[in-house]
Coordinates of C-alpha atoms in Angstrom, one line a residue:
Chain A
X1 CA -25.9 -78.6 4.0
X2 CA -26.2 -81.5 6.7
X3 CA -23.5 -83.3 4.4
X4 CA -21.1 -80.1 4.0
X5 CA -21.1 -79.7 7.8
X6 CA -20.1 -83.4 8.7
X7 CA -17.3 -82.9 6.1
X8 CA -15.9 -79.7 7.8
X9 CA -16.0 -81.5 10.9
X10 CA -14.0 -84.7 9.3
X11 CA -11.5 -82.5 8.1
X12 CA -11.0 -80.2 11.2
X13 CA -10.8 -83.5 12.7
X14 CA -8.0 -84.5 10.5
X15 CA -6.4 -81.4 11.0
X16 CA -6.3 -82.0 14.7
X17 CA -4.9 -85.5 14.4
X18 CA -2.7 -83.8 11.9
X19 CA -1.4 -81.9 15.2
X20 CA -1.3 -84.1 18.1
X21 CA -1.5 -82.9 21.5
X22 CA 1.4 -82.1 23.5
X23 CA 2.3 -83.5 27.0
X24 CA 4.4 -81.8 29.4
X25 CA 6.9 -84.5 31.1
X26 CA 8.3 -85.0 34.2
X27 CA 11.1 -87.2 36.6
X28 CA 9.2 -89.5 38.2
X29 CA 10.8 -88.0 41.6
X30 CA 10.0 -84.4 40.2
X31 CA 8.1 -82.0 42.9
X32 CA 5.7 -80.4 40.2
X33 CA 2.4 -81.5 41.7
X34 CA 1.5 -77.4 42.0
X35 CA 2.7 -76.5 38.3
X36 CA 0.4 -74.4 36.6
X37 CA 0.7 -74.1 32.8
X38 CA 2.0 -69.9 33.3
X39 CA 4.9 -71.5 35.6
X40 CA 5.6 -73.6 32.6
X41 CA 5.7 -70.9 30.5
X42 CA 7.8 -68.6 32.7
X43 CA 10.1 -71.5 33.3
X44 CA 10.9 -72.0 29.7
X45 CA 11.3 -68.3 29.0
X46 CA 14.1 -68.1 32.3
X47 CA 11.7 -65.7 34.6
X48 CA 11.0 -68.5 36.7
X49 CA 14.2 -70.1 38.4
X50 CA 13.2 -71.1 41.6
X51 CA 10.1 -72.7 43.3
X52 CA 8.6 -72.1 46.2
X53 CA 9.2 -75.7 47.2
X54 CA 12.8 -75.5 46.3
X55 CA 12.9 -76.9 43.2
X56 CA 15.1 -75.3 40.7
X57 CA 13.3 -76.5 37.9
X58 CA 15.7 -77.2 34.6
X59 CA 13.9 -76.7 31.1
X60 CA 14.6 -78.6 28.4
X61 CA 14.1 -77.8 24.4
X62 CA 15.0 -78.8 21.0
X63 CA 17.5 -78.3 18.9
X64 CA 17.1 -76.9 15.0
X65 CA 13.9 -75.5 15.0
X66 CA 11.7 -78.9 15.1
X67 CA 8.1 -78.9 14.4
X68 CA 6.9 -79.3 17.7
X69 CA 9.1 -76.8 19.2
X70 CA 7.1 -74.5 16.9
X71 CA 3.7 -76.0 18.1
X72 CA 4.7 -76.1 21.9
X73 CA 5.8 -72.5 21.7
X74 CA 2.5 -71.3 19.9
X75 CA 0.2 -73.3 21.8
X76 CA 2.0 -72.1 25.4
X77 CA 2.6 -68.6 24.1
X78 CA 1.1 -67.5 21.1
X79 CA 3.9 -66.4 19.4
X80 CA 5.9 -67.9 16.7
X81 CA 9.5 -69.5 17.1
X82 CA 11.1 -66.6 15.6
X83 CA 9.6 -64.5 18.3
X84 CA 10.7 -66.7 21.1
X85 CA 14.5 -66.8 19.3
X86 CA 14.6 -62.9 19.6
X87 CA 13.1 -63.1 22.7
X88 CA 16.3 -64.9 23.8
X89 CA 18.6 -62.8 21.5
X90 CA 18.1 -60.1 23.8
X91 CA 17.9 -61.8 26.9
X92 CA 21.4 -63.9 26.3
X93 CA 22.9 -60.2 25.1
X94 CA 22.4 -59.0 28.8
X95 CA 23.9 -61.9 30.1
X96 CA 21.6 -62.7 33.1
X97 CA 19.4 -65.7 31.9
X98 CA 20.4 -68.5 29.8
X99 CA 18.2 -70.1 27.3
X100 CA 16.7 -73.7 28.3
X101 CA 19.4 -76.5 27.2
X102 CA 19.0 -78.1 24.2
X103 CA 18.6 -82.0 22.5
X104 CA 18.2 -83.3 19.5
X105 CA 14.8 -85.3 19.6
X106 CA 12.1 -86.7 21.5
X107 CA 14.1 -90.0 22.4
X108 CA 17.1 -87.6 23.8
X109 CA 14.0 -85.7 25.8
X110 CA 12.4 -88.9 27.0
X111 CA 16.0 -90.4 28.2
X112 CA 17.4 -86.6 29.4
X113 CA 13.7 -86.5 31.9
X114 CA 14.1 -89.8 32.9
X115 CA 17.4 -89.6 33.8
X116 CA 17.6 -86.2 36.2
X117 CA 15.1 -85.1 38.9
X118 CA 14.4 -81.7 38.7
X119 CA 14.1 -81.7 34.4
X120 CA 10.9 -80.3 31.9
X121 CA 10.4 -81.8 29.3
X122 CA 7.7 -81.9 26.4
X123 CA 7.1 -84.5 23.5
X124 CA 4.1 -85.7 21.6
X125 CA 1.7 -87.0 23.4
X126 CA 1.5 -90.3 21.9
X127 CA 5.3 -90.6 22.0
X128 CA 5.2 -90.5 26.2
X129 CA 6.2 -93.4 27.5
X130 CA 6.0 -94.8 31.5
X131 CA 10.0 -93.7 31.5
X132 CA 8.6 -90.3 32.3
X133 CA 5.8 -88.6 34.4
X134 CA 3.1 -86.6 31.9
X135 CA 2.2 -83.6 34.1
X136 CA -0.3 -81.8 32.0
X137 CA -1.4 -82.0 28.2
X138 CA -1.5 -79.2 25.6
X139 CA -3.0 -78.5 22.3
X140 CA -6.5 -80.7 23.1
Chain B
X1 CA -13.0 8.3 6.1
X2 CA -13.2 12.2 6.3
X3 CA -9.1 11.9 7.0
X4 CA -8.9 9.9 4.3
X5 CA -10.9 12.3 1.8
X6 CA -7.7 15.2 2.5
X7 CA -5.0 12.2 0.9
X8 CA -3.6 12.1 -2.1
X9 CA -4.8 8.7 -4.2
X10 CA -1.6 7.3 -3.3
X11 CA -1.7 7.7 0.3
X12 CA -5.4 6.7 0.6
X13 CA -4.3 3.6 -1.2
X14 CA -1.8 2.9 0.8
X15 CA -3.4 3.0 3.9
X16 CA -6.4 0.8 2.3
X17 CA -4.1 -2.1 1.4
X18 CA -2.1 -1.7 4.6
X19 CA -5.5 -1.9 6.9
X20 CA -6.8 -4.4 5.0
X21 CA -3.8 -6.5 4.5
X22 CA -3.6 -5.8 8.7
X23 CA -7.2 -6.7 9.4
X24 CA -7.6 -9.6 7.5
X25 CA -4.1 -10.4 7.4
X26 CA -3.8 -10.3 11.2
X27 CA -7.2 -12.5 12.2
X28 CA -6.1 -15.1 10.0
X29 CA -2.5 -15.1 11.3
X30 CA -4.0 -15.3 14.6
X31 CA -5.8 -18.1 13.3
X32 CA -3.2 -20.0 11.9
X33 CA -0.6 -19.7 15.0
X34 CA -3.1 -20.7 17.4
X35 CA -4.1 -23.7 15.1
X36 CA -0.6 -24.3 14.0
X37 CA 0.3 -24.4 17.8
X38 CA -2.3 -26.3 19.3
X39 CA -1.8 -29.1 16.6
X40 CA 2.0 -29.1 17.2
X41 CA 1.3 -29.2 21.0
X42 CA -0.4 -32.7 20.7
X43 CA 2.1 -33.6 17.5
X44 CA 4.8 -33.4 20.0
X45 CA 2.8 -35.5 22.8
X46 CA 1.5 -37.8 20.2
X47 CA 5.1 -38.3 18.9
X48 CA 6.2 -39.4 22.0
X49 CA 3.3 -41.7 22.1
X50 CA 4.4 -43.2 19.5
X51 CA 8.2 -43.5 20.6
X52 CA 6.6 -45.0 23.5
X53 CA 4.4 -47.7 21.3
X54 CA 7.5 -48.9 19.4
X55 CA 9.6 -49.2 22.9
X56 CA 6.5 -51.6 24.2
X57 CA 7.8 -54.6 23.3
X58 CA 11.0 -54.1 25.1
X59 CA 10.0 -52.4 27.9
X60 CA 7.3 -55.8 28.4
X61 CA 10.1 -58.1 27.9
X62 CA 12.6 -55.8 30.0
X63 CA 9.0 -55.9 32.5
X64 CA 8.5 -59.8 32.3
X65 CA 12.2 -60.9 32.8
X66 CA 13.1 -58.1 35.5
X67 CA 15.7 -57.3 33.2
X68 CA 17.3 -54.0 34.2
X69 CA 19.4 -53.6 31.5
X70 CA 16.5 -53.8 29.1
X71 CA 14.6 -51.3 30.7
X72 CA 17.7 -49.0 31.1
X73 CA 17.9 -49.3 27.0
X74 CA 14.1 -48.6 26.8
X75 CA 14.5 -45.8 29.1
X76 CA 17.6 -44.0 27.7
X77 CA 16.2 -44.6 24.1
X78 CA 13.0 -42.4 25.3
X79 CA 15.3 -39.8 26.9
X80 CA 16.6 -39.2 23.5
X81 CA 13.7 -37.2 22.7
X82 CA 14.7 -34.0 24.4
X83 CA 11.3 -32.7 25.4
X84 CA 11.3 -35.9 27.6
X85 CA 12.4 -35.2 31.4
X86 CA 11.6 -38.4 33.3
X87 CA 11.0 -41.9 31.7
X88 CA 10.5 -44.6 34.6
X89 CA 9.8 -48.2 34.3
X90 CA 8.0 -50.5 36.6
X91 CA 7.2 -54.3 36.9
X92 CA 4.7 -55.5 39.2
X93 CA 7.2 -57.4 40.4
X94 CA 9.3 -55.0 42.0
X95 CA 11.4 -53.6 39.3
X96 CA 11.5 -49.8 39.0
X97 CA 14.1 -47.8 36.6
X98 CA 13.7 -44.4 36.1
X99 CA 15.9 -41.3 34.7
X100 CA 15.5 -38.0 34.4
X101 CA 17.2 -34.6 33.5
X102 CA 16.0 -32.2 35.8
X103 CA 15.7 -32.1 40.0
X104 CA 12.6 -30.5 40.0
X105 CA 10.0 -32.1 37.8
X106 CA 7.5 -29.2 37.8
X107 CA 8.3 -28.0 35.0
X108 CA 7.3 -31.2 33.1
X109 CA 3.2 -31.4 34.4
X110 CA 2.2 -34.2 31.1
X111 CA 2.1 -37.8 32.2
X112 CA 2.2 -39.9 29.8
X113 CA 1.2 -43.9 31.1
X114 CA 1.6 -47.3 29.0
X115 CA 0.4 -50.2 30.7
X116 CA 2.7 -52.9 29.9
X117 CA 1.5 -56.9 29.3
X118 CA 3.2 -59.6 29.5
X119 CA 5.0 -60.6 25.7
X120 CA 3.7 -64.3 26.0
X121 CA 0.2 -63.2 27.5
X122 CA -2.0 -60.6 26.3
X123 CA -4.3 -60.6 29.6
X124 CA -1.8 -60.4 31.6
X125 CA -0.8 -56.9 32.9
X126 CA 2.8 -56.9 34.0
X127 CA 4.0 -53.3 34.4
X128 CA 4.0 -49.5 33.4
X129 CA 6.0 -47.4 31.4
X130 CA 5.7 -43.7 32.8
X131 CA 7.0 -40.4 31.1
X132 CA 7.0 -37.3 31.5
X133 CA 7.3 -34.8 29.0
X134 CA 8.6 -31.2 29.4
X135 CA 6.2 -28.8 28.4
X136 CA 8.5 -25.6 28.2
X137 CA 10.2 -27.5 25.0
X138 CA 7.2 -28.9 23.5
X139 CA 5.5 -24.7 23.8
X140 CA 8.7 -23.7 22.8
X141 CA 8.6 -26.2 20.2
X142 CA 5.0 -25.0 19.2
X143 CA 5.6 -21.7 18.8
X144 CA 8.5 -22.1 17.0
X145 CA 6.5 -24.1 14.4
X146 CA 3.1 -22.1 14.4
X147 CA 5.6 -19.0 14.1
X148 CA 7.2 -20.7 10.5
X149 CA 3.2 -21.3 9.5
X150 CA 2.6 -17.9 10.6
X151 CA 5.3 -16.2 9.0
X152 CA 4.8 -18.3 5.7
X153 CA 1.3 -17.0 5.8
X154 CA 2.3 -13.6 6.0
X155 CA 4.8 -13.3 3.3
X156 CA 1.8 -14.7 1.4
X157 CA -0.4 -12.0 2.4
X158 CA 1.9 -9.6 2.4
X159 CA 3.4 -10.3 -1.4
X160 CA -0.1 -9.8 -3.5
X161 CA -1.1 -6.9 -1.3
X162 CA 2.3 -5.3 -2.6
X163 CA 1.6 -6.4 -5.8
X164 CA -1.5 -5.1 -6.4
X165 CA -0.2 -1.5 -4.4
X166 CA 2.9 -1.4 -6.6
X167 CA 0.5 -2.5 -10.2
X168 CA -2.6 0.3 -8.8
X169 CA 0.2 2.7 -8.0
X170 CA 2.0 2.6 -11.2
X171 CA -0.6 2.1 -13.6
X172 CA -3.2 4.0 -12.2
X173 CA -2.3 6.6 -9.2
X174 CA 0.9 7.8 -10.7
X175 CA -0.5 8.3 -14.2
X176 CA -3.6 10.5 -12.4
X177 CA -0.7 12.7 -10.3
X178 CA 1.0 12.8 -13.6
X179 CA -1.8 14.2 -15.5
X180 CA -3.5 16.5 -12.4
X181 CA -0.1 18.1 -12.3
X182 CA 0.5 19.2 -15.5
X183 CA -3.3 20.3 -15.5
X184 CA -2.5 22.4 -12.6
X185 CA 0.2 23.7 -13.9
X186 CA -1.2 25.0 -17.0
X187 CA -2.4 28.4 -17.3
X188 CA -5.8 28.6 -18.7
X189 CA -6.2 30.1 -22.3
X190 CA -2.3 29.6 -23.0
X191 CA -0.8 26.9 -25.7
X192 CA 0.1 24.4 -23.3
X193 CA -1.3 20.9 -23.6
X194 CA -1.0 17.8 -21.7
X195 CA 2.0 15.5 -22.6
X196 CA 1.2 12.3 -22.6
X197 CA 1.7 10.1 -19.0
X198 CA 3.9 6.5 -18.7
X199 CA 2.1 3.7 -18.1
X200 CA -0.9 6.2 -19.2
X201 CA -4.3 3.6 -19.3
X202 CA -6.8 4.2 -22.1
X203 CA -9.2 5.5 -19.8
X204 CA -6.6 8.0 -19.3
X205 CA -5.6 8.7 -22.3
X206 CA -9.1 9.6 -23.6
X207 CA -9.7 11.9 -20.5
X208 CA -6.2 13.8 -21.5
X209 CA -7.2 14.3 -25.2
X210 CA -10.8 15.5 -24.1
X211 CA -8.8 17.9 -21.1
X212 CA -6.9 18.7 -24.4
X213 CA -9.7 20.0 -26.6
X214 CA -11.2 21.3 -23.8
X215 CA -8.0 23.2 -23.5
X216 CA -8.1 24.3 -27.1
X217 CA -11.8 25.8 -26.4
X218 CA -10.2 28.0 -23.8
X219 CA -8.0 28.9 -25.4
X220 CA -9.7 29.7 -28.5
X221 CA -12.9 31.1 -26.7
X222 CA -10.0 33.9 -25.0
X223 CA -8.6 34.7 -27.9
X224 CA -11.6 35.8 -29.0
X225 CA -12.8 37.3 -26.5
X226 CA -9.4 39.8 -26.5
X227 CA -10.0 40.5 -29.9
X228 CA -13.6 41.6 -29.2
X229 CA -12.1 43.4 -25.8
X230 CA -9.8 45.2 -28.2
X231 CA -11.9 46.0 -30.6
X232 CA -14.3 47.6 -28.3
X233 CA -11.0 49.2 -26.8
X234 CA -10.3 50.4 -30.1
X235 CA -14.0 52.0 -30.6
X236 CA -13.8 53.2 -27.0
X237 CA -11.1 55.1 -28.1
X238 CA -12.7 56.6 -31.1
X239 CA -15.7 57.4 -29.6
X240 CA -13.5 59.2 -26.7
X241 CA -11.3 61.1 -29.6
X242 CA -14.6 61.8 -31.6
X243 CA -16.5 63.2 -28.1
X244 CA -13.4 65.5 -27.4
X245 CA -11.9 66.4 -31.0
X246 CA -13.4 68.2 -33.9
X247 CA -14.2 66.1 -36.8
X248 CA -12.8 68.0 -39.5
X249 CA -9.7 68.9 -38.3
X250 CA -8.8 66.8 -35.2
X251 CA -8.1 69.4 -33.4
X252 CA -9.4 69.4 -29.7
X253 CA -13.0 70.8 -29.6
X254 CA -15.0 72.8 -27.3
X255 CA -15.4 70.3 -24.5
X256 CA -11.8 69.1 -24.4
X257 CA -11.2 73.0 -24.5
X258 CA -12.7 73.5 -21.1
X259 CA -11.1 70.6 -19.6
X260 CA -7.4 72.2 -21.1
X261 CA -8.3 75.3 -19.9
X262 CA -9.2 74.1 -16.4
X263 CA -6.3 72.1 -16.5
X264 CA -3.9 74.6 -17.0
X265 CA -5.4 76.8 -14.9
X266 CA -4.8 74.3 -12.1
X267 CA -1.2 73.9 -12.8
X268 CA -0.7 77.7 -13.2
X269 CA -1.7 78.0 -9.5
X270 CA 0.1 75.1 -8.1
X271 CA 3.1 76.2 -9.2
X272 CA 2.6 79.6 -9.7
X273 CA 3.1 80.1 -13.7
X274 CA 1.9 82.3 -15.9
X275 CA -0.2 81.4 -18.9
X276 CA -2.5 82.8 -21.3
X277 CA -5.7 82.4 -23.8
X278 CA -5.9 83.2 -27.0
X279 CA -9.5 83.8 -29.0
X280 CA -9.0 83.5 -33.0
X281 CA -11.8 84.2 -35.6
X282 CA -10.5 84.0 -39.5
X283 CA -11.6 86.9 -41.3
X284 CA -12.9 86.2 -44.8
X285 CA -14.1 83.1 -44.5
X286 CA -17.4 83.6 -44.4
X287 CA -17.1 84.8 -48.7
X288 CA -14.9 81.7 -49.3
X289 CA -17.2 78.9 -47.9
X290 CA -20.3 80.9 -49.7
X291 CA -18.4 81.3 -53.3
X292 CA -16.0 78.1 -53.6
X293 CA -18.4 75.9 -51.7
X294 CA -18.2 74.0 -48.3
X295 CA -15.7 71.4 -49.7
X296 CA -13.2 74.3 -50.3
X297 CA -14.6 75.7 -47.0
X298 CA -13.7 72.3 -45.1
X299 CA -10.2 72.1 -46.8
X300 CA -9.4 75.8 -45.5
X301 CA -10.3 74.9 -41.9
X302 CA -8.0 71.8 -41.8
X303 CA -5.3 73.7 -43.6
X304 CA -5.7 76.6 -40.7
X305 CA -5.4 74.1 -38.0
X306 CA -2.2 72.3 -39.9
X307 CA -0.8 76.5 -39.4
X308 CA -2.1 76.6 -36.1
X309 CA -0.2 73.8 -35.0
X310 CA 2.6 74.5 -36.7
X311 CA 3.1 78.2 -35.2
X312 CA 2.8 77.2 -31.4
X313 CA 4.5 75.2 -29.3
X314 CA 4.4 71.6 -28.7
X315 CA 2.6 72.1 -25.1
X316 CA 0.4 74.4 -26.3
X317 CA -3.4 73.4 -27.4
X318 CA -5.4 74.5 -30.5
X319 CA -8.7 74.0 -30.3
X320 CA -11.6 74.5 -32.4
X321 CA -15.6 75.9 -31.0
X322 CA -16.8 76.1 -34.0
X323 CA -17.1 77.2 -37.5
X324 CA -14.0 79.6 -38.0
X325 CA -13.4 79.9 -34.4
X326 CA -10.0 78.8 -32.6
X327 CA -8.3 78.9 -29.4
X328 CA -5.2 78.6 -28.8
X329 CA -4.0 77.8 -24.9
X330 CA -0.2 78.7 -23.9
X331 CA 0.4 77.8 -20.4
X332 CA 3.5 78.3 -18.5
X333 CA 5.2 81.4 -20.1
X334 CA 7.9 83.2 -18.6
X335 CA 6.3 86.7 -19.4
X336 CA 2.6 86.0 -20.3
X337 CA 1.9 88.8 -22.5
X338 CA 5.4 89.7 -24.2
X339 CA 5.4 86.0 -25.2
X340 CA 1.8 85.3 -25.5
X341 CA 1.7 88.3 -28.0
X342 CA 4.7 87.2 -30.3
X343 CA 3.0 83.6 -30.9
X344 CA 0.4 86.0 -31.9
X345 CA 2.4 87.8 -34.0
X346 CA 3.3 84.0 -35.9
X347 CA -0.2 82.9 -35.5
X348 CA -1.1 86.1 -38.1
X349 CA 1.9 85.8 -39.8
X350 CA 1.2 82.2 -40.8
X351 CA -2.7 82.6 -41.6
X352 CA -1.8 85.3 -44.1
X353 CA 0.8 83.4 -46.2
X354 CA -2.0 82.2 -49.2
X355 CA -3.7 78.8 -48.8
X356 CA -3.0 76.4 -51.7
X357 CA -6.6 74.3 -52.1
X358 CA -6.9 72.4 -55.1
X359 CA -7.1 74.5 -58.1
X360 CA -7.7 77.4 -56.1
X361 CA -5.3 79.9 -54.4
X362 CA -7.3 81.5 -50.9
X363 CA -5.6 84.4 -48.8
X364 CA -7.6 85.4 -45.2
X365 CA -6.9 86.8 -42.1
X366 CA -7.0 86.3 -38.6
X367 CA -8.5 88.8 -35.4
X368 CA -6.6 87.3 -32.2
X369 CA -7.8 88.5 -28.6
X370 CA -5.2 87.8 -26.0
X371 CA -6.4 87.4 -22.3
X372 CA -3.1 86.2 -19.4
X373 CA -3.3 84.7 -16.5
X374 CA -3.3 85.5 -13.9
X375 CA -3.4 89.6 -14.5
X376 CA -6.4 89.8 -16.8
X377 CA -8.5 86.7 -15.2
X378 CA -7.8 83.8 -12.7
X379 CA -10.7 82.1 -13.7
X380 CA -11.8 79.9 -16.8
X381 CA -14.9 82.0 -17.2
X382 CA -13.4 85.6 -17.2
X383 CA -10.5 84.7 -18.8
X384 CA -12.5 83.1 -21.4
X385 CA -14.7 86.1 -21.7
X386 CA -12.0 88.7 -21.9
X387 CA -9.9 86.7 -24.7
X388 CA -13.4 87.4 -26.5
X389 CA -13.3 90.8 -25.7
X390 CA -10.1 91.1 -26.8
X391 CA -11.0 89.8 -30.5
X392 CA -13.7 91.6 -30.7
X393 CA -11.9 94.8 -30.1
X394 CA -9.1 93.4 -33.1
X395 CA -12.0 92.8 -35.4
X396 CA -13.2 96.6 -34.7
X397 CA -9.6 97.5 -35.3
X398 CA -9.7 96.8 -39.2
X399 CA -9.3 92.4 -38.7
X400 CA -5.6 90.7 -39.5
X401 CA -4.3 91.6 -35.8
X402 CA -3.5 90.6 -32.1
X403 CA -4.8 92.5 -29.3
X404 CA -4.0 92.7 -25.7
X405 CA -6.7 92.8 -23.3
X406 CA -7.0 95.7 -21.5
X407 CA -9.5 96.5 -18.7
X408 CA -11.1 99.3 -20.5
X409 CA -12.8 96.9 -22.9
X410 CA -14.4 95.4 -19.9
X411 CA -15.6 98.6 -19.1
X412 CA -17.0 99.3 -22.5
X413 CA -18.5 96.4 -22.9
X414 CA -20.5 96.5 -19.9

């Protein structure tokens, strides 16, 4: 019994490292100091444009349905990524919110953060490098 | 029930299936509408529940985003539903859409509230969907349903009651009227019978062949019971004949005598005719009956009354008293004794002609005494007695003639 419990725990171990944890990244000179992980989320779903500090905070996502896109979205959100596509099928119909801008992996994402001020970011968080300022880890 | 008891089967039936068919027929209609109607009432709301339910999603995104032109599509797809007046949408953050049909709401009282929560976070409340429905349309709704139910139900009701009404009336009231009927019509003791009836049951049937004998009793039981009433008519009759008529020669006898005699005499003085009485022994017969027997005897008397009858008139009466004694009765003559004397005359004519009685050959005579009315008597009694005065006084005068009364025999005599 002892023996079948340790090897549940290996293997949802596994299955965690299977996953890795996912950082949410920053400009070094980004004003997110405040940023709580629902602003993330309302950010990334175009509710959330402006912050009270002024920042207007610029999200930034992957193209072609990557793995962690899935994972990000379903640890932040719950739902899946065909949810969150719909979501934004009816949002872009109206015409009043865009969709975050999109790159093709985490290399783009780690060079597109670096590189402008007021940009969100996420990548794996063994994949964050000192380019980029980690503001808060999900999926632990 | 007593108003019932007057009706024809038919009628009584009718009302029966109607009251019944009303009674229970009506309770359970009641029934069934009010059901029908309550469950369509919260059908309708419940519908619109559901309408609400499936808009959720859109109306929390419409909620979360601020999106008016989401919530305008979640609000006009509610309004399709036309029982629904007012549809608003609110966010916590300070979006609020609403439409509605009418100016004045009251008419729409049921609020119907979903809480809406954010799409990406089930804790968090973000905003409320409102409706509100109208009520007229959802009762008018209702009703129009429970009435389908109720009208459904009825036809069901109503369709065996009918059917059973139509199948009792033909195959069992009619047949009854049929029979009862003709059994009215029928007059007891005649040859009539009962035909058979349509749609006639075998219950029925055996009740018309036993009405049918019993018929055929009657009938046979009056038949002879007339025969028996006739016959005892018949001996009535004789008995009557043989009370008032001599048995040997049919003639009238003493008691049907008087009543003539009265008779006449009644008449004569009504209407004021003349009449008279004529007293007739035979002479001789006394010798005949004693030497040729009583059978020749008999035969003479009936062949004097076939004279007799022969020589007066048809309204005259011959009677016989007894042994060889006749009367003869002649009312309404025109002159009592001119006429009353020349019957006489043919009365002793006829007697003397020889009387042919078997092998023998018998010649007698006749004494006749004459008494009219109204000169020689107005009564039965003295003109009885003066007819026999008369005769008496034409047996003194040798026998084989008619006298006259005359007064002077009274005188003798007394």
């Amino acid at each position: 019994m002892r023996t079948l419990l340790l090897a549940m725990l290996l293997l949802s171990g596994e299955v965690v490292a299977a996953q890795p944890a996912i950082a949410i990244i920053a400009n070094h000179d980004g004003d997110y100091a405040t940023l709580t992980r629902k602003q993330v989320v309302d950010i990334y779903m175009g509710k959330l444009t402006v912050l009270t500090n002024g920042t207007f905070p610029q999200p930034v996502d992957y193209q072609g349905n990557p793995e962690i896109r899935e994972r990000f979205y379903r640890l932040l959100t719950g739902k899946n990524l065909a949810q969150i596509n719909a979501y934004w099928a009816r949002m872009s119909f109206t015409g009043q919110t865009n969709p975050p801008r999109l790159l093709p992996d985490q290399k783009a994402m780690l060079r597109a953060v670096g590189k402008n001020q007021d940009a969100l970011g996420y990548v794996d968080k063994n994949e964050v490098t000192p380019s980029v300022q980690p503001l808060m880890t999900i999926g632990e | 029930m007593k108003m019932l008891q007057a009706l024809t089967l038919q009628a009584r039936l009718m009302w029966i299936v109607l009251g019944s068919t009303a009674i229970i027929g009506g309770g359970t209609l009641l029934l069934v509408f009010v059901i029908s109607y309550q469950n369509k009432l919260s059908e309708s709301e419940q519908h619109i529940r559901q309408l609400m339910d499936a808009v959720e999603y859109s109306a929390a995104i419409a909620s979360y985003s601020s999106n008016a032109e989401i919530a305008d599509d979640v609000i006009k797809g509610l309004m399709r539903d036309e029982a629904v007046c007012e549809v608003s949408l609110s966010s916590n953050e300070g979006l609020h859409l609403s439409r509605s049909k009418y100016n004045d709401l009251s008419v729409c009282p049921i609020t119907l509230q979903h809480a809406l929560l954010s799409p990406f976070s089930s804790t968090d409340f973000i905003g409320n969907l409102e409706t509100r429905v109208d009520n007229g349309i959802i009762e008018t709704r209702a009703v129009h349903y429970a009435g389908q139910v109720a009208l459904g139900l009825l036809a069901l009701l109503i369709l065996p009651s009918l059917i059973i009404w139509f199948a009792v009336s033909r195959y069992i009231t009619r047949p009854i009227h049929a029979y009862a009927q003709q059994l009215h019509n029928i007059v007891p003791g005649s040859s009539e019978r009962i035909a058979t009836v349509a749609h006639s049951s075998l219950e029925l049937n055996r009740v018309i062949r036993d009405s049918n004998s019993l018929l055929i009793g009657i009938e046979e039981m009056l038949l002879d019971e007339r025969a028996q009433r006739n016959e005892i008519e018949r001996l009535k009759e004789q008995y009557k004949h043989l009370a008032h008529h001599d048995n040997l020669t049919g003639l009238p006898n003493r008691a049907m005598f008087h009543d003539r005699l009265a008779h006449m005499l009644i008449q004569a003085k009504r209407y004021q005719l003349k009449g008279a009485l004529i007293y007739l022994d035979l002479d001789k017969f006394k010798p005949v009956n004693d030497t040729l027997g009583h059978g020749v005897g008999d035969l003479l008397l009936k062949a004097v009354a076939l004279r007799l009858l022969d020589a007066v008139r048809e309204s005259d009466t011959v009677a016989r008293l007894g042994g060889d004694e006749f009367v003869v009765i002649l009312p309404a003559l025109h002159n009592a004794s001119t006429d009353a004397l020349s019957i006489a005359e043919k009365i002793l004519h006829a007697l003397q002609q020889p009387f042919e009685l078997g092998a023998h050959t018998v010649q007698i005579g006749s004494s006749l005494g004459i008494a009219c009315y109204p000169e020689h008597g107005k009564d039965e009694f003295t003109l009885s007695k003066h007819a026999d005065l008369a005769m008496y006084r034409a047996k003194q005068n040798g026998r084989n003639n008619a006298q006259l009364f005359q007064p002077s025999m009274a005188e003798a005599a007394d």
